[in-house]
Amino acid sequence: WATVWRRNFNEGELRVRLNTDPHAPANFRANGAPSNMPAYAQAFECKAGDAMVRADDKRVVIW
């Protein structure tokens, strides 16, 4: 799934997209949700401090 969002933008293109596109940049769309999910960290054996593990006080809770 995340390979769909794999992109490299140069700084100019990223600035244009941030100002015109209502969607988050690709890396945030691909990594944002899983990094907030304890189940993801458990399934992939991620440890505290790993890039895909958000600290409890930084984790987003919607419901």
Coordinates of C-alpha atoms in Angstrom, one line a residue:
W1 CA 0.0 0.0 0.0
A2 CA 2.7 2.5 1.0
T3 CA 4.4 2.1 -2.4
V4 CA 1.6 4.0 -4.0
W5 CA 2.6 7.0 -1.9
R6 CA 6.3 6.7 -2.5
R7 CA 7.5 10.0 -4.0
N8 CA 10.5 12.3 -4.0
F9 CA 9.7 16.0 -4.6
N10 CA 12.2 18.7 -5.1
E11 CA 11.8 21.7 -2.8
G12 CA 10.0 23.9 -5.4
E13 CA 7.5 21.2 -6.3
L14 CA 6.8 20.5 -2.6
R15 CA 6.2 24.2 -1.9
V16 CA 3.7 24.4 -4.7
R17 CA 1.9 21.2 -3.5
L18 CA 1.8 22.4 0.1
N19 CA 0.1 25.6 -1.1
T20 CA -2.3 24.1 -3.6
D21 CA -3.0 20.5 -2.8
P22 CA -5.5 19.9 0.1
H23 CA -3.8 16.5 0.8
A24 CA -0.9 15.8 3.1
P25 CA 2.4 15.1 1.5
A26 CA 2.9 11.4 0.5
N27 CA 5.3 10.5 3.3
F28 CA 2.8 11.7 5.9
R29 CA -0.1 9.9 4.2
A30 CA 1.8 6.6 4.1
N31 CA 3.5 6.7 7.5
G32 CA 1.2 8.9 9.6
A33 CA -1.5 6.4 10.4
P34 CA 0.6 3.3 11.1
S35 CA 3.0 5.3 13.3
N36 CA 0.1 6.1 15.6
M37 CA -1.1 2.4 15.8
P38 CA 0.2 0.2 18.6
A39 CA -1.0 -2.8 16.7
Y40 CA 1.3 -1.9 13.8
A41 CA 4.3 -1.6 16.1
Q42 CA 3.4 -5.0 17.6
A43 CA 2.9 -6.7 14.3
F44 CA 6.2 -5.5 12.9
E45 CA 8.1 -5.8 16.2
C46 CA 8.9 -2.0 16.2
K47 CA 10.6 -0.8 19.4
A48 CA 10.2 2.5 21.2
G49 CA 12.3 5.1 19.5
D50 CA 12.0 3.5 16.1
A51 CA 10.8 5.8 13.3
M52 CA 7.5 4.1 12.9
V53 CA 6.7 4.3 16.6
R54 CA 5.2 7.5 17.9
A55 CA 5.6 8.2 21.6
D56 CA 2.4 7.9 23.7
D57 CA 2.3 11.6 24.4
K58 CA 2.7 12.4 20.6
R59 CA 0.2 9.8 19.4
V60 CA -3.0 11.1 17.7
V61 CA -6.3 9.7 19.1
I62 CA -9.4 10.4 17.1
W63 CA -12.0 8.4 18.9

